[in-house]
PDB file of C-alpha atoms in Angstrom:
ATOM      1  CA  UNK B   1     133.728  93.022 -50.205  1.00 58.00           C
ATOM      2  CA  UNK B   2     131.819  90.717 -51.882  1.00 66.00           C
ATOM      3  CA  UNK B   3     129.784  91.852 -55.089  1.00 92.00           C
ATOM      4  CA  UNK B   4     126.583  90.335 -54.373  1.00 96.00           C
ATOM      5  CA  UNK B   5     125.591  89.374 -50.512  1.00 96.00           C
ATOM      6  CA  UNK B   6     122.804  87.217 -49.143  1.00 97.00           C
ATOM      7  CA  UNK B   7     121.048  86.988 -45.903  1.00 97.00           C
ATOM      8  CA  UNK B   8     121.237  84.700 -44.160  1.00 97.00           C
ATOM      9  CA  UNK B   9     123.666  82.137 -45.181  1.00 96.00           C
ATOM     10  CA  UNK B  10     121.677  79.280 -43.689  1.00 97.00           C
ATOM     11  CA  UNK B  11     118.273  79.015 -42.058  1.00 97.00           C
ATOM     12  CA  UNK B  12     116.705  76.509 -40.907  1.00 97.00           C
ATOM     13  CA  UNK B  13     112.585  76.986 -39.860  1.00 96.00           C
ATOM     14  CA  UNK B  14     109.364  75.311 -39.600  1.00 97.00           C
ATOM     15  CA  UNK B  15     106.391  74.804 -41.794  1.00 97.00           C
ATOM     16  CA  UNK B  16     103.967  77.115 -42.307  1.00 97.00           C
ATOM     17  CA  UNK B  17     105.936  80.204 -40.743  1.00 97.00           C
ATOM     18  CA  UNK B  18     106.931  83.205 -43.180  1.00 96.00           C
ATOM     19  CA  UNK B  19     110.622  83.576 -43.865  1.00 97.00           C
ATOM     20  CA  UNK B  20     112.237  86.410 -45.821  1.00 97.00           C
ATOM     21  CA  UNK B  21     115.968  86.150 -48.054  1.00 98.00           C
ATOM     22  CA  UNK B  22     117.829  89.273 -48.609  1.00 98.00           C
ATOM     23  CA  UNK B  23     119.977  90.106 -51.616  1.00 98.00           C
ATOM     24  CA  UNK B  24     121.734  93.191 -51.709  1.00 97.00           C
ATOM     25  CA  UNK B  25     124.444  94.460 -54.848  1.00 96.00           C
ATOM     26  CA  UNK B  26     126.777  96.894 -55.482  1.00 95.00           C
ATOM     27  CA  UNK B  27     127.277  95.957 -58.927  1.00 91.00           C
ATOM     28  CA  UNK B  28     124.913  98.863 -59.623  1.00 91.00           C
ATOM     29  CA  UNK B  29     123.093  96.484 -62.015  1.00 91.00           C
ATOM     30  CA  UNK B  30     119.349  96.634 -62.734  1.00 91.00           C
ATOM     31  CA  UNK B  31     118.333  93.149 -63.511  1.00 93.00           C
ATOM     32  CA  UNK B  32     118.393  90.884 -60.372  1.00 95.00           C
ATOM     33  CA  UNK B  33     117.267  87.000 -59.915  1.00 96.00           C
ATOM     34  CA  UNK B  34     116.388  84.841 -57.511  1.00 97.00           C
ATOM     35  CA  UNK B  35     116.903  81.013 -58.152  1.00 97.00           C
ATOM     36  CA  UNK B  36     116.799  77.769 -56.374  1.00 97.00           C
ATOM     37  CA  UNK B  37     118.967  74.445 -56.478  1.00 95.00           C
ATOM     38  CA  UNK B  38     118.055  71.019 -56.005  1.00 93.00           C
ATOM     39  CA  UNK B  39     119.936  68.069 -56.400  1.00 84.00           C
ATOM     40  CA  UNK B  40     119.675  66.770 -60.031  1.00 82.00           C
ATOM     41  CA  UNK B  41     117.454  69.900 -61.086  1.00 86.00           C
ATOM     42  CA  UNK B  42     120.318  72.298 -61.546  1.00 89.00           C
ATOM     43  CA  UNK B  43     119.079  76.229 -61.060  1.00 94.00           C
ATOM     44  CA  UNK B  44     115.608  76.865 -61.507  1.00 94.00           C
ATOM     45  CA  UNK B  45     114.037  80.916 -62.128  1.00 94.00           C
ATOM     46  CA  UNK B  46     111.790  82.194 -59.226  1.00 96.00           C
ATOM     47  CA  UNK B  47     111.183  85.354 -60.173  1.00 96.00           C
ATOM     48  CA  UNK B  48     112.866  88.520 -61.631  1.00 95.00           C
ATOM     49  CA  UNK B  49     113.366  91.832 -61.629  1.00 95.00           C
ATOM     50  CA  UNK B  50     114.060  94.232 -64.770  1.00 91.00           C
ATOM     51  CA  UNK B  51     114.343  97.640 -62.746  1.00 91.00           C
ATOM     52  CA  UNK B  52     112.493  98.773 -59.444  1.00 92.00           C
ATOM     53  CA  UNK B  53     108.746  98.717 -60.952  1.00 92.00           C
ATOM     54  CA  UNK B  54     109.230  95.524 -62.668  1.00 93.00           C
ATOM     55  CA  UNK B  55     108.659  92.268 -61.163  1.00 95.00           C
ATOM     56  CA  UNK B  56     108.332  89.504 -63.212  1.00 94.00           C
ATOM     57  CA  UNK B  57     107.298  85.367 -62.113  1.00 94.00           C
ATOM     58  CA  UNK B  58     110.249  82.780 -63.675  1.00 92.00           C
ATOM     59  CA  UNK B  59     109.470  78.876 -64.063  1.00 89.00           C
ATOM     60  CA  UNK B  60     108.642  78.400 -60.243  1.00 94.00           C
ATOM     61  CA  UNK B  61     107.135  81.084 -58.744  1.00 95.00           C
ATOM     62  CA  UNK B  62     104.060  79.434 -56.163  1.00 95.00           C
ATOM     63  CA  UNK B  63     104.662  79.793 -53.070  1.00 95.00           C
ATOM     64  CA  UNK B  64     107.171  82.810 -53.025  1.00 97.00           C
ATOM     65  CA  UNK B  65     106.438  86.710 -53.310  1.00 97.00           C
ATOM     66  CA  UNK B  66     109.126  88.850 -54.406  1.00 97.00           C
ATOM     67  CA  UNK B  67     109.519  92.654 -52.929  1.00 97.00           C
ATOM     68  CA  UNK B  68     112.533  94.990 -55.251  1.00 96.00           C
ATOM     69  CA  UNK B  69     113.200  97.515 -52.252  1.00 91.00           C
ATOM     70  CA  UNK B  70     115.601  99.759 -54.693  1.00 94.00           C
ATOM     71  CA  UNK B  71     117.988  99.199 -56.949  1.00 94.00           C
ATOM     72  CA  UNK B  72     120.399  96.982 -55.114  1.00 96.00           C
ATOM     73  CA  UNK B  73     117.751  95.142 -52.751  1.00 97.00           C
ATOM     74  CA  UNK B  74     115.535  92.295 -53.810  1.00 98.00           C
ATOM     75  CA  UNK B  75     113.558  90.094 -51.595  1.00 98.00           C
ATOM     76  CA  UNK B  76     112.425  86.651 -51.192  1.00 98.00           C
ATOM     77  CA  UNK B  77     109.996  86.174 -49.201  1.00 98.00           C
ATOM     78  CA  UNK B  78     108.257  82.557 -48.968  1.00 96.00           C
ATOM     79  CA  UNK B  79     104.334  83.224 -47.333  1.00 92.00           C
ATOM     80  CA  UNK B  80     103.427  80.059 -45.139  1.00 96.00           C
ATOM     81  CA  UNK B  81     107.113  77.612 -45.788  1.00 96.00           C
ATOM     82  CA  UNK B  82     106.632  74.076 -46.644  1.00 96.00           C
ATOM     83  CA  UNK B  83     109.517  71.181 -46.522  1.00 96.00           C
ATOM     84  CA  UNK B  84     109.840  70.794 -50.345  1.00 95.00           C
ATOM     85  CA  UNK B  85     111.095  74.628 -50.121  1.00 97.00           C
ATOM     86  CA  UNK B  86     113.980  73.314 -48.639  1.00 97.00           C
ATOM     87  CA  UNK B  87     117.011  73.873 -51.267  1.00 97.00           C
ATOM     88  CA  UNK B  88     119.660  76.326 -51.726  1.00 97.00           C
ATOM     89  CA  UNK B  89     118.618  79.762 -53.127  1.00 98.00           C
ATOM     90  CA  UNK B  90     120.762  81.796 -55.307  1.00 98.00           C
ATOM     91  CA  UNK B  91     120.299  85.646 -56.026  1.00 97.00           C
ATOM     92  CA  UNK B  92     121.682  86.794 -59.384  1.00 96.00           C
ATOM     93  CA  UNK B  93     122.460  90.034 -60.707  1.00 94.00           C
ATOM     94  CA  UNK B  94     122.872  91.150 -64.729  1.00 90.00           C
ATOM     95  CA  UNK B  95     124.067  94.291 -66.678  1.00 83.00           C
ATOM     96  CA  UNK B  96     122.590  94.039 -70.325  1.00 73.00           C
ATOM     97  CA  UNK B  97     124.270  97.182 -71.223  1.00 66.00           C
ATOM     98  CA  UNK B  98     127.544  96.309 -70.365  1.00 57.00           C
ATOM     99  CA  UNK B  99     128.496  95.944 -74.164  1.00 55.00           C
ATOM    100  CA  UNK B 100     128.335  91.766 -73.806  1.00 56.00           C
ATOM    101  CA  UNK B 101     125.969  89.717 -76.008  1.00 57.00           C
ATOM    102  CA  UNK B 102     124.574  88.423 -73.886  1.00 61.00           C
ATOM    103  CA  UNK B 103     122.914  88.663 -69.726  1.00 70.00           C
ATOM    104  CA  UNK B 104     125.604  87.341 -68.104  1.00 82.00           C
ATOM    105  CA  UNK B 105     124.768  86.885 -64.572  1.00 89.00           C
ATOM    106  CA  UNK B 106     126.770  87.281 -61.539  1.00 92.00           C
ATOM    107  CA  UNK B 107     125.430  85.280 -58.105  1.00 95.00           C
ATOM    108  CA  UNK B 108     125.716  85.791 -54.514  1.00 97.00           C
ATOM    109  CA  UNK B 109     126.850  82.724 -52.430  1.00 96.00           C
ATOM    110  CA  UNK B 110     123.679  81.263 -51.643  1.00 96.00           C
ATOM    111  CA  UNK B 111     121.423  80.806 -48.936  1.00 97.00           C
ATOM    112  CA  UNK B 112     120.833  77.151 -47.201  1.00 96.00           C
ATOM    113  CA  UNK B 113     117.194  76.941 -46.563  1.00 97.00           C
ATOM    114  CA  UNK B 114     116.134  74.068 -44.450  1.00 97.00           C
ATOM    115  CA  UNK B 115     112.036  73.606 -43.908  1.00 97.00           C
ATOM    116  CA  UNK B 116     111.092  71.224 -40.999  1.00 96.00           C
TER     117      UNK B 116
ATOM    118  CA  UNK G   1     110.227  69.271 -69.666  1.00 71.00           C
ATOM    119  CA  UNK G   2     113.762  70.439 -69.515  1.00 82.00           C
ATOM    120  CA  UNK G   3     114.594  72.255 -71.964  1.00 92.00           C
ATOM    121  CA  UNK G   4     118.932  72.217 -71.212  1.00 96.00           C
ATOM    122  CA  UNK G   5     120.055  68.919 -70.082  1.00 96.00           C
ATOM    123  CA  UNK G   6     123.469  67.634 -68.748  1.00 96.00           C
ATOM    124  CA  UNK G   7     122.857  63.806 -69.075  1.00 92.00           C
ATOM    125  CA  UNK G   8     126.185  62.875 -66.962  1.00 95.00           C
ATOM    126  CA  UNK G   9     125.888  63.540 -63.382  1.00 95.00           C
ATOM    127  CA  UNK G  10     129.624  63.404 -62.876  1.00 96.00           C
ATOM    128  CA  UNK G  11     133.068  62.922 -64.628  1.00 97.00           C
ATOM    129  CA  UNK G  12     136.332  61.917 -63.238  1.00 98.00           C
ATOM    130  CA  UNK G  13     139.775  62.851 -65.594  1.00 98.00           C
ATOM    131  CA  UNK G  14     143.188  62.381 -64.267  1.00 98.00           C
ATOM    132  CA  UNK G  15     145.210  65.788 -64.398  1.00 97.00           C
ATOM    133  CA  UNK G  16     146.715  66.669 -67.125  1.00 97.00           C
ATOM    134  CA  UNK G  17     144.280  65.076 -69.593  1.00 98.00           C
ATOM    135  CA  UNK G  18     141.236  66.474 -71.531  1.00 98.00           C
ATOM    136  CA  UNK G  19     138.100  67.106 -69.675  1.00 98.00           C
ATOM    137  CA  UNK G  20     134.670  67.122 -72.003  1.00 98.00           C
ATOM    138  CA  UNK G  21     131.462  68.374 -70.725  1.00 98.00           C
ATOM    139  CA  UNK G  22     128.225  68.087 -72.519  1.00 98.00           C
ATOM    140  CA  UNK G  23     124.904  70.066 -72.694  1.00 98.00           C
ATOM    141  CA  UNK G  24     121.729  69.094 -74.994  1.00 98.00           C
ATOM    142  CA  UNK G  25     119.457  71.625 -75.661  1.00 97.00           C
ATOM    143  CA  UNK G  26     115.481  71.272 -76.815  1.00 96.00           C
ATOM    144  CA  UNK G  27     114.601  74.774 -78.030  1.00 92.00           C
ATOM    145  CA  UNK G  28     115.816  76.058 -81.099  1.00 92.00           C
ATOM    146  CA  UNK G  29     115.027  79.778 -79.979  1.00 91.00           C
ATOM    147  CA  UNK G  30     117.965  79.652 -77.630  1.00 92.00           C
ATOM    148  CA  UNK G  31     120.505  82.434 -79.469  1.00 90.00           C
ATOM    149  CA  UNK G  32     123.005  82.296 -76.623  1.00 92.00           C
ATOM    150  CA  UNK G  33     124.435  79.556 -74.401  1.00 94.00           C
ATOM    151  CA  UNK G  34     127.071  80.399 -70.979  1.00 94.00           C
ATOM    152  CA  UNK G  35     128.750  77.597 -68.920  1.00 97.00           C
ATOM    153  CA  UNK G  36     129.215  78.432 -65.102  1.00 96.00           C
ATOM    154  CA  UNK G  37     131.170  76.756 -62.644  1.00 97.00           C
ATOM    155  CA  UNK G  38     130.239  76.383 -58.830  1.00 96.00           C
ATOM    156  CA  UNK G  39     132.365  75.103 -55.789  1.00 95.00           C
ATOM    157  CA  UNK G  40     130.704  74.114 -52.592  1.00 91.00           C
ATOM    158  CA  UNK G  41     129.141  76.941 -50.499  1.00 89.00           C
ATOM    159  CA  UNK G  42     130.105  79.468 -53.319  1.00 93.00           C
ATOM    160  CA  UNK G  43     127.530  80.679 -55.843  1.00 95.00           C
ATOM    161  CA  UNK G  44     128.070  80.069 -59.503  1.00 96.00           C
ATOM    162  CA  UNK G  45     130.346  82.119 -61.214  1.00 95.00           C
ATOM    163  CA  UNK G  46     130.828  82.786 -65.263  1.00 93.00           C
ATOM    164  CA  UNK G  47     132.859  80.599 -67.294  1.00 95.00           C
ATOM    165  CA  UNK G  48     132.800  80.839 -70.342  1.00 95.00           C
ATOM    166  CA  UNK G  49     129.565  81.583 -73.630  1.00 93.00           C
ATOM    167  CA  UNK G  50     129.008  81.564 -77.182  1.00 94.00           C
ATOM    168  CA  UNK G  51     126.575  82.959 -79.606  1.00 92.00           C
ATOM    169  CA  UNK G  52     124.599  80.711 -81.809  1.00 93.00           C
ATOM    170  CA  UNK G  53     126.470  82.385 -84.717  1.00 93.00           C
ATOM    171  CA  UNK G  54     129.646  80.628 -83.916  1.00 95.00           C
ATOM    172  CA  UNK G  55     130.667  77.418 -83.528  1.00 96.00           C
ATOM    173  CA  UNK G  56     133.288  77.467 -81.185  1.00 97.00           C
ATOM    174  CA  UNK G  57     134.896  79.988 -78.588  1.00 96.00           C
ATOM    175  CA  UNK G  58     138.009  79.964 -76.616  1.00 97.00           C
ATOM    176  CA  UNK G  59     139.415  81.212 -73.664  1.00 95.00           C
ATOM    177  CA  UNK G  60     142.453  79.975 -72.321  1.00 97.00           C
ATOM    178  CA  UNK G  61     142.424  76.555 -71.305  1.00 98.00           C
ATOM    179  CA  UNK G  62     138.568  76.435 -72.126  1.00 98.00           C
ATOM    180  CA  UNK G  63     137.099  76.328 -75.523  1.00 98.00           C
ATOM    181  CA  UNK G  64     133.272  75.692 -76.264  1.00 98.00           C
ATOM    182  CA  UNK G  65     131.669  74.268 -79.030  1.00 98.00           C
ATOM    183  CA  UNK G  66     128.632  74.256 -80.355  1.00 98.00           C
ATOM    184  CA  UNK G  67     126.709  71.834 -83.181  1.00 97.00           C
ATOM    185  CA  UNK G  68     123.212  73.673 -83.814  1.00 96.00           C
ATOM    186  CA  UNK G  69     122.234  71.342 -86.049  1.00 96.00           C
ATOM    187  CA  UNK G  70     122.639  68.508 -83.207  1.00 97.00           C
ATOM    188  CA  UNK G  71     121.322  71.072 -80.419  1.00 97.00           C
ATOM    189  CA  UNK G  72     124.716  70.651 -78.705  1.00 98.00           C
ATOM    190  CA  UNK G  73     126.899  72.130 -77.171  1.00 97.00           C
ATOM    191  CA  UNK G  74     130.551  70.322 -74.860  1.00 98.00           C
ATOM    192  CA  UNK G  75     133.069  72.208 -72.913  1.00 98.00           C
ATOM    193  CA  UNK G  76     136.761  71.227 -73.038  1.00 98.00           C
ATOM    194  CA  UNK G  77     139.063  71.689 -70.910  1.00 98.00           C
ATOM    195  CA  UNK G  78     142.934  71.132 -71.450  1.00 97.00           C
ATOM    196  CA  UNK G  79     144.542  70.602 -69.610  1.00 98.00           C
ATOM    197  CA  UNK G  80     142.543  69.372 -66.594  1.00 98.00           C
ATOM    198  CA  UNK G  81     143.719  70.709 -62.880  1.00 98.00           C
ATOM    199  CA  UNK G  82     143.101  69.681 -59.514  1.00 97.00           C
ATOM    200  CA  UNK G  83     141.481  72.869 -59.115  1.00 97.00           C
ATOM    201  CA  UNK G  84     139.053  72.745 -61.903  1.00 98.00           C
ATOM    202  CA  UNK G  85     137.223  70.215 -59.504  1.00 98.00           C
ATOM    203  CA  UNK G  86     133.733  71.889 -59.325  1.00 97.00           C
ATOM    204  CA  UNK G  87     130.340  71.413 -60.364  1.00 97.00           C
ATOM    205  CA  UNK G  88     129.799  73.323 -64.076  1.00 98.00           C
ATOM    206  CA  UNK G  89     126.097  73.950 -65.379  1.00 97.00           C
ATOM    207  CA  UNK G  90     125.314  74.767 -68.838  1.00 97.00           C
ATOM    208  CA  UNK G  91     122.914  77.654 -69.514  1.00 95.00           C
ATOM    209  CA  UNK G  92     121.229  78.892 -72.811  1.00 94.00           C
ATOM    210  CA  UNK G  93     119.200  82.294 -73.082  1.00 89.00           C
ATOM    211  CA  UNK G  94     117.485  84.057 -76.177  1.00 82.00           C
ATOM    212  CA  UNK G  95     117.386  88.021 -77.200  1.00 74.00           C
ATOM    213  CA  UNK G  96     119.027  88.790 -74.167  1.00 68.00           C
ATOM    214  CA  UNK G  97     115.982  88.407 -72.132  1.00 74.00           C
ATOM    215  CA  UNK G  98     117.655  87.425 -68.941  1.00 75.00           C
ATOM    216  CA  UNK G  99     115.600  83.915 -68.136  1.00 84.00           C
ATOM    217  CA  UNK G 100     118.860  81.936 -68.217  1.00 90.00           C
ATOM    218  CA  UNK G 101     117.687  78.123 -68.760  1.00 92.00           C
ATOM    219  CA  UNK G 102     120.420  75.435 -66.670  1.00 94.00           C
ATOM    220  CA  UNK G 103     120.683  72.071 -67.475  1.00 95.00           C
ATOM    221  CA  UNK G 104     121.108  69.349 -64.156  1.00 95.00           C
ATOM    222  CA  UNK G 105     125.126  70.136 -63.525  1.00 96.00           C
ATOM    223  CA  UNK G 106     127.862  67.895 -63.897  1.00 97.00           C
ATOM    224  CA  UNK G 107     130.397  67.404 -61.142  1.00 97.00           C
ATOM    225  CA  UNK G 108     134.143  67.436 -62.346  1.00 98.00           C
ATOM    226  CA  UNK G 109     136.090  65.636 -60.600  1.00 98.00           C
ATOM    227  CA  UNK G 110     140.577  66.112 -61.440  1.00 98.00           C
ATOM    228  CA  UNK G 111     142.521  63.450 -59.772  1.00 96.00           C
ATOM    229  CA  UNK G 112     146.419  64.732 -59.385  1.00 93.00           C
TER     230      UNK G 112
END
């Protein structure tokens, strides 16, 4: 079983309704990320989560909430969608303590959004 | 204003043969620098890092080097296989804070 999961895989929806993206881990990691991809912008940081009570915005965070439901659960949730939210969304997860230098980050395999 | 930037969109190397990937970075804060790589419909896994306090790491048929001075930093790979075929993004960070930076990507292309 994969390390890192995301629901759904692909969705496709149309402006102005709500949408939610699941991540779920059993890395048993504290630090989790959601990103997005666009073509010729490479990853970009949505927001970010530390532990459960910390939620934290990244470069690009209008437009989406964030909800950390417990350890291994964190949320994307985008309010009222618009078509330039259309990209592929990654969720991330990172150990700091695992004795590395540095926050290496494991992803789950992404989620197609599509906004009509 | 990005910060990490891969300036070639794409590279094509026959197999067998060297393949260099570049990354320029803007901020002289960044202490720690990862390549990823990332096939279609697959999230992007771990490749490769370095600290700032070296200049070069290596791991098998990847090593990575990095010029501070030129805010640089290339990934070779020797030698090139079909299978290394992927999309690989550069990504720097600083005191471990987590906010990984990627530059644009760069798709690899190996021709057998």
């Amino acid at each position: 079983d994969a390390d890192v999961t995301q629901t759904p895989r692909n969705r496709i929806t149309k402006t102005g309704k709500r949408i939610m993206l699941e991540c779920s881990q059993t890395k048993g990691h504290d630090r989790m990320y959601w990103y997005r991809q666009d073509p010729g912008l490479g990853l970009r940081l949505i927001y970010y989560s530390f532990d459960v009570k910390d939620i934290n915005k990244g470069e690009i965070s209008d437009g989406y909430s964030v909800s950390r439901q417990a350890q291994a659960k964190f949320s994307l949730s985008l309010e009222s969608a618009i078509p330039n939210q259309t990209a592929l969304y990654f969720c991330a997860t990172s150990d700091p303590g695992a004795g590395l230098m540095t926050d290496t980050q494991y992803f789950g395999p992404g989620t197609r959004l599509t906004v009509l | 204003d990005q910060q990490v930037k891969q300036n070639s969109p794409s590279l094509s190397v026959q197999e067998g043969r060297i393949s260099i990937l570049n990354c320029d970075y803007t901020n002289s804060m960044f202490d720690y620098f990862l390549w990823y790589k990332k096939y279609p419909a697959e999230g992007p896994t771990f490749l490769i890092s370095i600290s700032s306090i070296k200049d070069k790491n290596e791991d098998g048929r990847f090593t990575v080097f990095l010029n501070k001075s030129a805010k640089h930093l290339s990934l070779h790979i020797v030698p090139s296989q079909p299978g290394d075929s992927a999309v690989y993004f550069c990504a720097a960070d600083y005191n471990q804070g987590g906010k990984l930076i990627f530059g644009q990507g760069t798709e690899l292309s190996v021709k057998p």
